[in-house]
Phi, psi and omega in degrees: 000292164309287168339304184276348167285345172256009153295292162328310177286306174299353153274342182272353171301301180311300167315298175317300162324311157300328173281337163302320205274334188247027146312171170279153195283154185274145184267144175325070189307097184322134162315128165305109177314151183273137188256131169249131192252317171246180168189162192225144169246151186232164160228103176280058188071253162248029159282095174267125182239153194249121175247126186250141179234138170286324153261138166238120017283156180289133183226126198296123186097357203262151183265130164196172174272136170246142181229136187236100168256114152298137175297140184082348168115155172301337198286130176099351199233124162221183200195186168222174198209097177260099177254137203253129174276157180303311174287006152104002169308112201241128175229119201262125185213135159316143180273131175240163189268160183288134193303326163284344181212096174285359172265032158216160181272174204171141166247114168295118165051070192231140180251151170257125175276349169232149183269164185130152155304099181277163174227139168264110183239146167240132193242123186228120169250142176181180180313339174261008186104173165263157204219115185248129187217156188227159177201128210250155193211151159275102196266128192254154191307169187289163174280141142113199180281162169307153166311327178290315180305322174305313186286299194306298146346301186292331186265357183279338148336312195270321165290338157298326180297319175312304196286326179289310195285315195295313190292334171287301186314315179296310190296340183250340176291131185291132173322154191294168195260123179271132211279128177298126167272146177299113160275144194270000000 
């Protein structure tokens, strides 16, 4: 009787496993397209470029998508984007296709680390020659509390866990060995 029940249970488990493994594969969900809520026009030599932003106004340390679309499309054109920070720091990137909008160049989920006046400098090359153009954008203060306060608050659960582990360890750890008195 017991052996029959065990065999039946194994059979049900095997059928369940096969049905799960043989089920229809999950449909891949397409990426959400980039939603541009604000754009700026830049003239880079003979090329007119539209810089699009997925969030506006821009805030420091806030991730967003940037798209860069030259008039006439990106075919036959190349270029670089130089981000100049308010403190003078420079970051240069080649203009590459945006991963979720392959018809334009862009930066996917990028954050500007400082508040202040940033400059985006575009250097484009194409059939009409080369050109450079700048657009200045203002980045507002970082949303939320300052990073130091955020880190301090978020580390409190870790400190509580460490305290709990140390307390439990001390209660269960055997006391140090005491010398035994010899009995006659």
